[in-house]
């Protein structure tokens, strides 16, 4: 065996990759250099046996991916050249590294456009998040609110698969605008909630969800790439900066929306809940119980005032997009992506990667979300202390999640991800075990607030770590792996909504505990495999091992 040093190049100053963002999130393209493109190499490399050549190419693929994550452009170019010389290139994978630069329409105004986009999302989702939190309590007759959420997330499964195709046809700014108009229709439908109004509007929201979040990620990435090229800032730092701007603003939506809803709902008069709440609140809440009859509804004109305020929020977001947001080119070329390709990519990534082992944990995230936003708001908040307090309690949850995300995003460099996920998993497991034995009353207001604050701390870990985990573990399948993740989240949420109307809260919490336990164990299995692989790659990062006679 002999070890030879690989050459490196300094021809490029920035790097690129296509990747998906958080929360359903978009395929993105950064740039490597303006003078070359990676193209398939000749297959006639007869000096090496086919198997030996494939092993060497795979080794360089891994090194390119490691360099992409680390932001080392010289390493990228070196390994890309090696791949070109040896056989199949990065173009043979499910994702493509394109070495080119596009002149951005946001050049010179990247930060301004990022702020405008962030504020527009804040305005629209201030309305949406607050309405989602109230659906299970406000529209509880015949479980209309819960069913509408199930329909919404069911429709989002298909939209996630077809998002690249939709963005290709319509363009980024137009998709954002049409999606916000869909949110306007959804908010308006709550003025006259019925199966004839709320279900169709929920379908609309579900259809636009995938493309909307894809475009959010694309737009932020274009701003970050343009800023990096214009100022010479390192690509990783630029991406972190612009995504930090967006999430810092967006996280305020949960806080503002819940604050507005509770402030308005407190203006109404409510009849004090009669009877013993231990008979139907908390873990004792079942489909055949009297919970929905015991939750006092606000006066109708108060609901109209609240929904009118939310309409103004959504309209403001639409106005910001129309007047202030610069249009950009879609990062997809027309005809590059078909519905069939998008669908088949799911099976390809499950077959070839460890993503299949993360499905239980992915499902847990959505099942826990359903329990939080539907079951807890109804059975643990509205039932014992009134619907007018839902917003205030969920505002505490939002603050806790935001603070956790902010702090942990900076602690990660000092603490390993698997430690943070383990602590968060154990904390949320303890919360669910407590919920299995607890029936809240009007005297437990402080405990209810503390419960949601603790829950938010754990969710802050998932928010900062899960997308980073997927991006780091599966860099060759970024588009597909994020689509699979969001797809299974939607499937799990839809299933949770489906059995929500037929089983008791106790059963729902037990199901959540099972998914958390199995999901966490399989997560550690995947993490251990990844750590072992990274140790090997680290030892072989800048060397190539070849056999000699």
Coordinates of C-alpha atoms in Angstrom, one line a residue, residues 22 31 44 46 80 85 93 100 125 141 151 174 187 236 276 322 335 353 355 395 444 466 491 493 506:
X22 CA -36.2 23.1 6.7
X31 CA -22.6 28.6 -7.1
X44 CA -13.6 4.4 -21.4
X46 CA -9.8 1.0 -19.3
X80 CA -14.6 16.8 -8.8
X85 CA -11.1 11.5 -14.7
X93 CA -26.6 10.9 -8.4
X100 CA -22.0 28.0 -12.6
X125 CA -48.4 32.9 9.5
X141 CA -68.8 20.6 16.5
X151 CA -57.5 17.4 5.2
X174 CA -45.6 34.0 -8.2
X187 CA -58.8 32.8 6.9
X236 CA -21.6 28.9 4.9
X276 CA -66.4 18.1 37.7
X322 CA -46.4 42.6 -4.5
X335 CA -38.6 20.5 -18.3
X353 CA -29.7 5.5 2.5
X355 CA -33.3 7.6 5.8
X395 CA -47.5 32.1 23.4
X444 CA -53.6 24.0 37.7
X466 CA -33.3 17.6 12.5
X491 CA -48.7 11.3 6.4
X493 CA -50.1 14.1 11.0
X506 CA -54.8 8.5 26.8

